[in-house]
CSV table of C-alpha atoms and ligand atoms in Angstrom, one decimal:
chain,number,residue,atom,x,y,z
M,1,UNK,CA,114.3,90.6,74.5
M,2,UNK,CA,114.4,93.5,77.0
M,3,UNK,CA,117.4,93.5,79.2
M,4,UNK,CA,119.1,96.2,81.2
M,5,UNK,CA,122.4,96.9,79.4
M,6,UNK,CA,123.6,99.9,81.5
M,7,UNK,CA,124.1,97.8,84.6
M,8,UNK,CA,126.2,94.7,85.2
M,9,UNK,CA,124.0,91.6,85.3
M,10,UNK,CA,122.6,91.2,88.8
M,11,UNK,CA,122.4,87.9,90.7
M,12,UNK,CA,119.1,86.2,89.7
M,13,UNK,CA,117.0,84.9,92.5
M,14,UNK,CA,114.0,83.6,90.7
M,15,UNK,CA,112.8,83.1,87.1
M,16,UNK,CA,109.1,82.7,86.2
M,17,UNK,CA,107.7,81.4,82.9
M,18,UNK,CA,104.1,81.7,81.8
M,19,UNK,CA,101.5,84.3,81.0
M,20,UNK,CA,101.9,87.8,82.3
M,21,UNK,CA,99.3,90.5,81.9
M,22,UNK,CA,99.8,94.2,82.7
M,23,UNK,CA,99.3,97.8,81.6
M,24,UNK,CA,101.7,100.2,79.9
M,25,UNK,CA,101.4,103.9,79.1
M,26,UNK,CA,100.5,102.9,75.5
M,27,UNK,CA,98.2,100.0,76.1
M,28,UNK,CA,95.7,99.3,78.9
M,29,UNK,CA,96.2,95.6,78.6
M,30,UNK,CA,99.3,93.9,77.3
M,31,UNK,CA,99.2,90.1,77.3
M,32,UNK,CA,102.6,88.3,77.3
M,33,UNK,CA,102.2,84.6,76.7
M,34,UNK,CA,105.0,82.1,77.3
M,35,UNK,CA,107.1,85.0,78.8
M,36,UNK,CA,110.2,84.7,81.0
M,37,UNK,CA,110.7,87.1,83.8
M,38,UNK,CA,113.8,87.1,86.1
M,39,UNK,CA,113.9,88.7,89.5
M,40,UNK,CA,117.2,89.6,91.1
M,41,UNK,CA,118.3,89.3,94.7
M,42,UNK,CA,117.2,92.9,95.3
M,43,UNK,CA,113.6,92.0,94.3
M,44,UNK,CA,113.9,93.9,91.0
M,45,UNK,CA,112.9,92.7,87.6
M,46,UNK,CA,116.2,91.9,85.9
M,47,UNK,CA,115.0,90.8,82.5
M,48,UNK,CA,112.0,89.8,80.5
M,49,UNK,CA,112.0,87.8,77.3
M,50,UNK,CA,110.3,85.2,75.3
M,51,UNK,CA,110.2,81.6,76.5
M,52,UNK,CA,112.0,80.5,73.3
M,53,UNK,CA,115.0,82.7,74.4
M,54,UNK,CA,115.5,80.5,77.6
M,55,UNK,CA,119.0,79.3,76.6
M,56,UNK,CA,120.4,82.7,75.7
M,57,UNK,CA,118.8,84.4,78.7
M,58,UNK,CA,120.1,81.8,81.1
M,59,UNK,CA,123.7,82.3,79.7
M,60,UNK,CA,123.4,86.1,79.8
M,61,UNK,CA,121.9,86.3,83.3
M,62,UNK,CA,123.6,83.2,84.8
M,63,UNK,CA,120.7,81.1,86.0
M,64,UNK,CA,120.0,77.4,85.6
M,65,UNK,CA,117.1,76.7,83.2
M,66,UNK,CA,116.0,73.7,85.4
M,67,UNK,CA,115.3,76.2,88.2
M,68,UNK,CA,112.7,78.2,86.3
M,69,UNK,CA,109.2,78.2,87.9
M,70,UNK,CA,106.7,77.3,85.3
M,71,UNK,CA,103.1,78.6,85.8
M,72,UNK,CA,100.3,76.0,85.2
M,73,UNK,CA,97.8,76.4,82.4
M,74,UNK,CA,95.2,78.2,84.5
M,75,UNK,CA,97.7,80.6,86.1
M,76,UNK,CA,99.0,84.0,85.2
M,77,UNK,CA,100.8,86.9,86.8
M,78,UNK,CA,99.4,90.4,87.1
M,79,UNK,CA,101.0,93.4,88.8
M,80,UNK,CA,100.2,93.9,92.5
M,81,UNK,CA,97.1,96.0,93.1
M,82,UNK,CA,97.6,99.6,94.4
M,83,UNK,CA,95.1,100.9,97.0
M,84,UNK,CA,95.6,104.7,96.8
M,85,UNK,CA,93.3,105.5,99.7
M,86,UNK,CA,92.4,103.4,102.8
M,87,UNK,CA,91.8,104.3,106.4
M,88,UNK,CA,93.6,101.6,108.4
M,89,UNK,CA,92.0,102.7,111.7
M,90,UNK,CA,88.4,102.3,110.3
M,91,UNK,CA,88.9,98.6,109.4
M,92,UNK,CA,87.3,97.5,112.7
M,93,UNK,CA,83.9,98.6,111.5
M,94,UNK,CA,84.2,98.0,107.8
M,95,UNK,CA,81.0,96.5,106.4
M,96,UNK,CA,78.8,98.4,108.9
M,97,UNK,CA,77.5,101.9,109.6
M,98,UNK,CA,76.7,103.0,106.1
M,99,UNK,CA,73.4,104.6,106.8
M,100,UNK,CA,74.4,108.3,106.8
M,101,UNK,CA,76.0,110.9,104.5
M,102,UNK,CA,79.7,111.8,105.0
M,103,UNK,CA,79.7,114.5,107.7
M,104,UNK,CA,77.1,112.8,110.0
M,105,UNK,CA,78.9,109.5,109.3
M,106,UNK,CA,82.3,111.0,110.5
M,107,UNK,CA,80.8,112.4,113.7
M,108,UNK,CA,78.7,109.4,114.6
M,109,UNK,CA,80.9,106.4,113.7
M,110,UNK,CA,84.4,107.5,112.6
M,111,UNK,CA,85.7,109.9,115.1
M,112,UNK,CA,84.6,107.8,118.2
M,113,UNK,CA,86.4,104.7,116.8
M,114,UNK,CA,89.5,106.6,115.7
M,115,UNK,CA,89.8,108.2,119.1
M,116,UNK,CA,90.5,104.7,120.5
M,117,UNK,CA,93.9,104.4,118.9
M,118,UNK,CA,95.6,105.8,122.0
M,119,UNK,CA,95.4,102.1,123.0
M,120,UNK,CA,98.3,100.4,121.3
M,121,UNK,CA,96.9,96.9,121.9
M,122,UNK,CA,93.8,97.9,120.0
M,123,UNK,CA,95.9,99.4,117.3
M,124,UNK,CA,98.1,96.3,117.1
M,125,UNK,CA,95.0,94.1,116.6
M,126,UNK,CA,93.2,96.3,114.0
M,127,UNK,CA,96.4,97.3,112.1
M,128,UNK,CA,97.7,93.7,111.7
M,129,UNK,CA,94.2,92.6,110.5
M,130,UNK,CA,94.1,95.3,107.9
M,131,UNK,CA,97.6,94.7,106.6
M,132,UNK,CA,97.0,91.0,106.4
M,133,UNK,CA,93.5,91.3,104.8
M,134,UNK,CA,94.7,93.7,102.1
M,135,UNK,CA,97.8,91.7,101.3
M,136,UNK,CA,95.7,88.5,101.0
M,137,UNK,CA,93.4,90.4,98.6
M,138,UNK,CA,96.4,91.4,96.5
M,139,UNK,CA,97.1,95.0,97.7
M,140,UNK,CA,100.9,95.1,97.4
M,141,UNK,CA,100.9,98.9,97.8
M,142,UNK,CA,98.6,100.8,100.2
M,143,UNK,CA,98.3,104.5,100.9
M,144,UNK,CA,97.1,104.6,104.5
M,145,UNK,CA,95.4,107.2,106.7
M,146,UNK,CA,95.7,106.4,110.4
M,147,UNK,CA,94.4,108.4,113.3
M,148,UNK,CA,95.9,111.5,115.0
M,149,UNK,CA,98.0,109.2,117.2
M,150,UNK,CA,101.7,109.2,116.4
M,151,UNK,CA,102.7,106.0,118.2
M,152,UNK,CA,99.9,103.9,116.7
M,153,UNK,CA,100.7,105.3,113.3
M,154,UNK,CA,104.4,104.2,113.7
M,155,UNK,CA,103.1,100.8,114.7
M,156,UNK,CA,101.2,100.6,111.4
M,157,UNK,CA,104.5,101.4,109.6
M,158,UNK,CA,106.2,98.6,111.5
M,159,UNK,CA,103.4,96.1,110.7
M,160,UNK,CA,103.4,96.9,107.0
M,161,UNK,CA,107.2,96.4,107.1
M,162,UNK,CA,107.0,93.2,109.0
M,163,UNK,CA,104.4,91.7,106.7
M,164,UNK,CA,106.2,93.0,103.6
M,165,UNK,CA,103.6,95.5,102.2
M,166,UNK,CA,104.7,98.6,100.3
M,167,UNK,CA,103.0,101.5,102.2
M,168,UNK,CA,102.7,105.2,102.6
M,169,UNK,CA,101.5,105.9,106.1
M,170,UNK,CA,99.9,109.2,107.1
M,171,UNK,CA,99.3,110.3,110.7
M,172,UNK,CA,96.1,112.2,110.4
M,173,UNK,CA,96.2,115.9,111.2
M,174,UNK,CA,93.1,117.7,112.6
M,175,UNK,CA,92.8,120.7,114.9
M,176,UNK,CA,89.0,121.1,114.4
M,177,UNK,CA,86.4,118.7,115.7
M,178,UNK,CA,83.3,119.9,117.4
M,179,UNK,CA,81.7,116.5,117.9
M,180,UNK,CA,84.1,114.1,119.7
M,181,UNK,CA,85.8,116.7,121.9
M,182,UNK,CA,89.1,115.1,122.8
M,183,UNK,CA,89.7,113.7,119.2
M,184,UNK,CA,91.7,116.6,117.9
M,185,UNK,CA,95.0,118.3,118.3
M,186,UNK,CA,96.1,121.9,118.9
M,187,UNK,CA,97.6,123.4,115.8
M,188,UNK,CA,101.0,123.3,117.4
M,189,UNK,CA,100.6,119.6,118.5
M,190,UNK,CA,99.6,118.6,115.0
M,191,UNK,CA,102.7,120.2,113.5
M,192,UNK,CA,105.1,118.8,116.2
M,193,UNK,CA,103.6,115.3,116.1
M,194,UNK,CA,103.7,115.3,112.3
M,195,UNK,CA,107.4,116.2,112.4
M,196,UNK,CA,108.1,113.5,115.1
M,197,UNK,CA,106.1,110.9,113.0
M,198,UNK,CA,108.1,111.7,109.9
M,199,UNK,CA,111.5,111.6,111.7
M,200,UNK,CA,110.8,108.4,113.6
M,201,UNK,CA,109.4,106.6,110.6
M,202,UNK,CA,112.3,107.7,108.4
M,203,UNK,CA,114.8,106.7,111.1
M,204,UNK,CA,113.5,103.1,110.9
M,205,UNK,CA,114.8,102.9,107.4
M,206,UNK,CA,112.0,100.5,106.4
M,207,UNK,CA,112.8,99.8,102.7
M,208,UNK,CA,109.1,99.9,101.5
M,209,UNK,CA,107.4,102.2,104.0
M,210,UNK,CA,107.3,106.0,103.8
M,211,UNK,CA,105.5,108.8,105.6
M,212,UNK,CA,102.9,110.9,103.9
M,213,UNK,CA,101.7,114.3,105.1
M,214,UNK,CA,98.0,114.0,105.9
M,215,UNK,CA,95.7,116.9,106.7
M,216,UNK,CA,92.4,115.1,107.1
M,217,UNK,CA,90.5,117.6,104.9
M,218,UNK,CA,89.8,121.3,104.8
M,219,UNK,CA,86.9,121.1,107.3
M,220,UNK,CA,89.2,119.5,110.0
M,221,UNK,CA,92.1,121.9,109.6
M,222,UNK,CA,92.5,125.6,110.4
M,223,UNK,CA,94.1,127.6,107.6
M,224,UNK,CA,97.3,128.0,109.7
M,225,UNK,CA,97.6,124.2,110.0
M,226,UNK,CA,97.0,123.7,106.3
M,227,UNK,CA,99.8,126.2,105.5
M,228,UNK,CA,102.2,124.6,108.0
M,229,UNK,CA,101.6,121.1,106.7
M,230,UNK,CA,102.3,122.4,103.2
M,231,UNK,CA,105.6,123.8,104.4
M,232,UNK,CA,106.5,120.6,106.2
M,233,UNK,CA,105.9,118.5,103.0
M,234,UNK,CA,107.9,120.9,101.0
M,235,UNK,CA,110.8,121.0,103.5
M,236,UNK,CA,111.1,117.2,103.6
M,237,UNK,CA,110.0,116.6,100.0
M,238,UNK,CA,107.2,114.3,101.0
M,239,UNK,CA,104.0,113.1,99.5
M,240,UNK,CA,100.7,114.6,100.6
M,241,UNK,CA,97.2,113.1,100.9
M,242,UNK,CA,93.8,114.4,101.8
M,243,UNK,CA,90.2,114.5,100.7
M,244,UNK,CA,88.5,116.8,98.3
M,245,UNK,CA,85.0,117.5,96.9
M,246,UNK,CA,83.5,114.2,98.1
M,247,UNK,CA,80.1,115.4,99.0
M,248,UNK,CA,78.0,118.5,98.2
M,249,UNK,CA,77.4,119.5,101.8
M,250,UNK,CA,81.2,119.4,102.4
M,251,UNK,CA,81.8,121.5,99.3
M,252,UNK,CA,79.3,124.1,100.5
M,253,UNK,CA,80.8,124.3,103.9
M,254,UNK,CA,84.3,124.7,102.6
M,255,UNK,CA,83.0,127.6,100.5
M,256,UNK,CA,81.5,129.2,103.6
M,257,UNK,CA,84.6,128.7,105.8
M,258,UNK,CA,87.2,129.7,103.2
M,259,UNK,CA,85.4,132.7,101.5
M,260,UNK,CA,88.6,134.3,100.1
M,261,UNK,CA,89.5,131.2,98.1
M,262,UNK,CA,88.2,130.7,94.6
M,263,UNK,CA,87.4,127.0,95.1
M,264,UNK,CA,88.0,123.9,97.3
M,265,UNK,CA,91.1,123.2,95.1
M,266,UNK,CA,92.3,126.7,95.6
M,267,UNK,CA,92.3,126.2,99.4
M,268,UNK,CA,94.8,123.3,99.0
M,269,UNK,CA,96.7,125.0,96.2
M,270,UNK,CA,97.4,128.3,98.1
M,271,UNK,CA,98.5,126.3,101.1
M,272,UNK,CA,101.2,124.4,99.1
M,273,UNK,CA,99.3,121.2,99.4
M,274,UNK,CA,98.8,120.5,95.7
M,275,UNK,CA,102.1,119.2,94.4
M,276,UNK,CA,103.2,116.5,91.9
M,277,UNK,CA,103.3,114.2,95.0
M,278,UNK,CA,99.8,114.9,96.2
M,279,UNK,CA,96.9,112.4,96.1
M,280,UNK,CA,93.4,113.7,96.8
M,281,UNK,CA,90.6,111.2,97.5
M,282,UNK,CA,87.2,111.4,95.7
M,283,UNK,CA,87.0,114.7,93.7
M,284,UNK,CA,83.4,113.7,92.7
M,285,UNK,CA,82.3,117.4,92.5
M,286,UNK,CA,85.4,119.1,91.1
M,287,UNK,CA,84.8,121.6,88.3
M,288,UNK,CA,86.7,121.5,85.0
M,289,UNK,CA,88.6,124.5,86.1
M,290,UNK,CA,89.7,122.7,89.2
M,291,UNK,CA,90.8,119.6,87.2
M,292,UNK,CA,92.9,121.9,85.1
M,293,UNK,CA,94.7,122.9,88.3
M,294,UNK,CA,95.3,119.3,89.2
M,295,UNK,CA,96.8,118.7,85.7
M,296,UNK,CA,99.0,121.8,86.0
M,297,UNK,CA,100.3,121.0,89.5
M,298,UNK,CA,100.7,117.2,88.7
M,299,UNK,CA,98.5,116.3,91.7
M,300,UNK,CA,96.4,113.1,91.4
M,301,UNK,CA,93.0,111.8,92.3
M,302,UNK,CA,92.0,108.6,94.1
M,303,UNK,CA,88.7,107.2,92.8
M,304,UNK,CA,86.9,105.4,95.7
M,305,UNK,CA,83.7,104.1,94.0
M,306,UNK,CA,82.5,101.8,96.8
M,307,UNK,CA,82.6,104.7,99.3
M,308,UNK,CA,81.1,107.2,96.9
M,309,UNK,CA,78.1,104.9,96.5
M,310,UNK,CA,77.9,103.6,100.1
M,311,UNK,CA,77.9,107.1,101.6
M,312,UNK,CA,75.8,108.4,98.7
M,313,UNK,CA,78.5,111.0,98.0
M,314,UNK,CA,78.5,111.1,94.2
M,315,UNK,CA,79.7,109.5,91.0
M,316,UNK,CA,83.1,110.4,89.8
M,317,UNK,CA,83.2,111.0,86.0
M,318,UNK,CA,86.5,109.1,85.4
M,319,UNK,CA,86.3,109.8,81.6
M,320,UNK,CA,86.4,113.5,82.3
M,321,UNK,CA,89.3,113.2,84.8
M,322,UNK,CA,91.3,111.2,82.1
M,323,UNK,CA,90.4,113.8,79.5
M,324,UNK,CA,92.0,116.4,81.7
M,325,UNK,CA,95.1,114.2,81.9
M,326,UNK,CA,94.9,114.1,85.7
M,327,UNK,CA,96.7,111.1,87.2
M,328,UNK,CA,94.2,108.7,88.7
M,329,UNK,CA,94.2,105.5,90.8
M,330,UNK,CA,91.6,103.5,92.7
M,331,UNK,CA,91.0,103.3,96.4
M,332,UNK,CA,88.9,101.2,98.8
M,333,UNK,CA,88.4,104.1,101.3
M,334,UNK,CA,87.7,101.6,104.1
M,335,UNK,CA,85.4,102.1,106.0
M,336,UNK,CA,83.4,104.6,103.9
M,337,UNK,CA,83.9,101.8,101.3
M,338,UNK,CA,82.9,98.5,103.0
M,339,UNK,CA,85.3,96.3,101.1
M,340,UNK,CA,89.1,96.2,101.7
M,341,UNK,CA,89.6,94.4,98.4
M,342,UNK,CA,90.9,96.2,95.4
M,343,UNK,CA,89.0,93.7,93.2
M,344,UNK,CA,85.9,95.2,94.7
M,345,UNK,CA,87.1,98.7,93.8
M,346,UNK,CA,87.7,97.5,90.2
M,347,UNK,CA,84.1,96.2,90.0
M,348,UNK,CA,82.5,99.3,91.7
M,349,UNK,CA,84.5,101.6,89.3
M,350,UNK,CA,83.0,99.8,86.4
M,351,UNK,CA,79.5,99.9,87.9
M,352,UNK,CA,79.9,103.6,88.5
M,353,UNK,CA,80.9,104.1,84.8
M,354,UNK,CA,77.8,102.1,83.8
M,355,UNK,CA,75.5,104.2,85.9
M,356,UNK,CA,76.8,107.2,84.1
M,357,UNK,CA,76.1,105.4,80.9
M,358,UNK,CA,72.5,104.7,82.0
M,359,UNK,CA,72.1,108.4,82.8
M,360,UNK,CA,73.6,109.3,79.4
M,361,UNK,CA,73.6,106.6,76.8
M,362,UNK,CA,76.3,108.6,74.9
M,363,UNK,CA,78.7,108.2,77.8
M,364,UNK,CA,81.9,106.3,76.9
M,365,UNK,CA,81.9,103.5,79.5
M,366,UNK,CA,85.2,102.5,80.9
M,367,UNK,CA,86.5,99.2,79.6
M,368,UNK,CA,87.7,96.5,82.0
M,369,UNK,CA,91.1,97.0,80.6
M,370,UNK,CA,91.1,100.7,81.5
M,371,UNK,CA,89.9,99.9,85.1
M,372,UNK,CA,92.6,97.2,85.4
M,373,UNK,CA,95.1,99.9,84.5
M,374,UNK,CA,93.7,102.3,87.1
M,375,UNK,CA,94.1,99.6,89.8
M,376,UNK,CA,97.7,98.9,88.9
M,377,UNK,CA,99.8,101.3,86.8
M,378,UNK,CA,97.4,104.3,87.4
M,379,UNK,CA,97.6,103.8,91.2
M,380,UNK,CA,101.4,103.7,91.1
M,381,UNK,CA,101.4,107.0,89.1
M,382,UNK,CA,98.9,108.6,91.5
M,383,UNK,CA,101.3,107.8,94.4
M,384,UNK,CA,104.4,108.8,92.4
M,385,UNK,CA,105.7,105.2,92.9
M,386,UNK,CA,105.6,104.3,89.2
M,387,UNK,CA,109.4,104.2,89.1
M,388,UNK,CA,109.2,101.2,91.5
M,389,UNK,CA,105.9,99.4,90.8
M,390,UNK,CA,102.7,99.3,88.8
M,391,UNK,CA,103.7,97.0,85.9
M,392,UNK,CA,106.3,94.5,84.7
M,393,UNK,CA,109.2,96.6,83.5
M,394,UNK,CA,112.9,95.8,83.8
M,395,UNK,CA,114.3,97.8,86.7
M,396,UNK,CA,111.0,98.0,88.7
M,397,UNK,CA,110.4,95.9,91.8
M,398,UNK,CA,108.6,92.6,91.2
M,399,UNK,CA,105.2,93.3,92.9
M,400,UNK,CA,102.9,90.7,91.5
M,401,UNK,CA,99.9,88.4,92.1
M,402,UNK,CA,100.1,84.8,91.0
M,403,UNK,CA,96.5,84.1,90.0
M,404,UNK,CA,95.1,80.6,89.7
M,405,UNK,CA,91.6,80.8,88.1
M,406,UNK,CA,91.1,77.1,88.7
M,407,UNK,CA,91.8,77.2,92.5
M,408,UNK,CA,90.1,74.3,94.3
M,409,UNK,CA,86.9,75.6,95.9
M,410,UNK,CA,87.2,78.9,94.2
M,411,UNK,CA,84.2,81.0,92.9
M,412,UNK,CA,84.9,80.6,89.2
M,413,UNK,CA,83.8,78.0,86.7
M,414,UNK,CA,86.0,78.1,83.6
M,415,UNK,CA,84.4,77.7,80.3
M,416,UNK,CA,84.5,74.2,78.8
M,417,UNK,CA,86.3,75.6,75.8
M,418,UNK,CA,89.6,77.0,76.5
M,419,UNK,CA,89.6,80.8,76.7
M,420,UNK,CA,92.2,83.4,75.8
M,421,UNK,CA,94.1,85.0,78.7
M,422,UNK,CA,92.4,88.3,78.3
M,423,UNK,CA,88.9,86.7,78.8
M,424,UNK,CA,90.2,84.8,81.8
M,425,UNK,CA,91.5,88.0,83.3
M,426,UNK,CA,88.2,89.7,82.8
M,427,UNK,CA,86.5,86.8,84.5
M,428,UNK,CA,88.9,86.9,87.5
M,429,UNK,CA,88.4,90.7,87.9
M,430,UNK,CA,84.6,90.2,87.9
M,431,UNK,CA,84.3,87.0,89.8
M,432,UNK,CA,87.0,87.0,92.5
M,433,UNK,CA,85.3,86.8,96.4
M,434,UNK,CA,86.6,87.6,99.9
M,435,UNK,CA,86.9,85.3,102.8
M,436,UNK,CA,85.4,86.3,106.1
M,437,UNK,CA,86.2,84.2,109.0
M,438,UNK,CA,84.1,84.8,112.1
M,439,UNK,CA,83.6,83.3,115.4
M,440,UNK,CA,79.8,83.2,115.2
M,441,UNK,CA,79.3,82.1,118.8
M,442,UNK,CA,79.7,85.7,119.9
M,443,UNK,CA,76.3,87.4,119.3
M,444,UNK,CA,78.0,90.8,118.7
M,445,UNK,CA,80.2,89.2,116.0
M,446,UNK,CA,77.3,87.4,114.6
M,447,UNK,CA,75.4,90.7,114.1
M,448,UNK,CA,78.5,92.1,112.4
M,449,UNK,CA,78.9,89.0,110.2
M,450,UNK,CA,75.3,89.3,109.0
M,451,UNK,CA,76.0,92.9,108.0
M,452,UNK,CA,79.1,91.7,106.1
M,453,UNK,CA,77.3,88.8,104.5
M,454,UNK,CA,74.5,90.9,103.3
M,455,UNK,CA,77.0,93.0,101.4
M,456,UNK,CA,79.1,90.1,100.3
M,457,UNK,CA,76.2,88.0,99.0
M,458,UNK,CA,74.4,90.8,97.2
M,459,UNK,CA,77.3,92.8,95.9
M,460,UNK,CA,80.5,90.9,95.6
M,461,UNK,CA,81.4,88.0,93.5
M,462,UNK,CA,85.3,88.1,93.3
M,463,UNK,CA,87.6,85.8,95.3
M,464,UNK,CA,91.0,85.9,97.1
M,465,UNK,CA,91.1,82.1,96.9
M,466,UNK,CA,92.3,82.7,93.3
M,467,UNK,CA,95.2,84.8,94.5
M,468,UNK,CA,97.6,81.9,95.1
M,469,UNK,CA,100.7,84.0,95.9
M,470,UNK,CA,101.5,87.7,96.4
M,471,UNK,CA,105.0,89.1,95.8
M,472,UNK,CA,106.3,92.5,97.0
M,473,UNK,CA,109.7,93.5,95.8
M,474,UNK,CA,110.4,89.9,94.9
M,475,UNK,CA,109.5,88.6,98.4
M,476,UNK,CA,106.6,86.1,98.6
M,477,UNK,CA,104.4,87.7,101.3
M,478,UNK,CA,101.3,85.5,100.7
M,479,UNK,CA,100.7,82.8,101.8
M,480,UNK,CA,101.8,84.1,105.2
M,481,UNK,CA,104.7,82.2,106.7
M,482,UNK,CA,103.5,82.5,110.3
Q,1,GUN,N1,86.6,113.1,104.7
Q,1,GUN,C1,87.3,113.5,105.9
Q,1,GUN,N2,87.6,112.4,106.6
Q,1,GUN,C2,87.1,111.3,105.9
Q,1,GUN,C3,87.1,109.9,106.1
Q,1,GUN,O1,87.5,109.4,107.2
Q,1,GUN,N3,86.5,109.1,105.2
Q,1,GUN,C4,85.9,109.7,104.1
Q,1,GUN,N4,85.3,108.9,103.2
Q,1,GUN,N5,85.9,111.0,103.8
Q,1,GUN,C5,86.5,111.8,104.7
Q,2,FE,FE1,88.8,108.6,102.9
């Protein structure tokens, strides 16, 4: 029995009994059958123990055994999924526009759409969609990029708080953009608006939503701005996010534009942007020397496999990142990645690892357990939130998915013979699917839906219908109450 002995027993709000599966530092997949888990009124895990210990636990923690929620045979809990990299403002065109490499894609599709977030009605619509969609797909923690607009970015913070998602929200900073002329800030505006964003978001005192300092990437920011943002993050002790070494053309341009720096990593390092609270997306083309700098600074990487493949950016060698002991999580990178579902990120991460194995049969393919750990505990570590979330440990918040693999109308057929929990988890991770609800009478939407469906039918098989309930800090946030 694990119980917290250094605190007086908290008031227990809910107790669950059944199968729990999660990752720990020691083991990629720990299966706890007939486990009891108690959540206190603050949403924290107050105790865990064996089902056989019900009587003792109920006395110690003061709950009534008749009020325990018993999971059904085909149900289990896993930790909430952590999306370490998603562009909320790109959700409106997710599933389309994947016919160009990164830099052309940014200029052609991304910047024109992001420039529309001066319109708070548009922002309200897109941002509530993305928060709801990701929650429904089991993303209990999201690390968001927004646009350069402070007020729309504050609105995303409000929506995440209202719907109950744990979130880091980053107002994007960029003082270079030669393609969509008005979609950039002056260096001074970018600093001032970042400070205003941080202050106003912190003043809201949302319990689960925090600001993250967000230079878009080295090609969008003058050296002065990078340095100033590093200083702002340091002064307020804030997390930092950006992109690094996603695509070879980008790496080449960074080399040309920053000739006095030893590498792309060095550009961020010397501008105080690589700290133990930094998460950098992609990193497909980082050298071993650069990975050593990540390890030394404690900075982490976000692996965005759908985007890496969709924009033909590269294949991240996760095994090599792990060998360098660099913290690593998974990201959807909507809309470079077409799916907002972290179950998709899990599958694409495994596919990428298998492509590396096809290229080199000696490559040590990631196991499903390892990828599951990246999507949960790894993500929480990458965002420096592993004190609060990532797995089932006494003292952490209860962020969890109640999975029902036998959900009516769901995409999975269970084996006729009963299967062990580990096998059922593997099936769920591989076979879960996403719901797309469209009004197909509108021809524009129909075209969009066809785009989506082509991707869904050919590439996805996993399903949010199996995610019966989603909890963040003990609060049931899915199904929605509205
Ligand atoms: N690099 C700079 N901006 C972006 C972006 O919006 N998406 C992706 N995938 N890479 C970027
Ligand atoms: Fe990105």
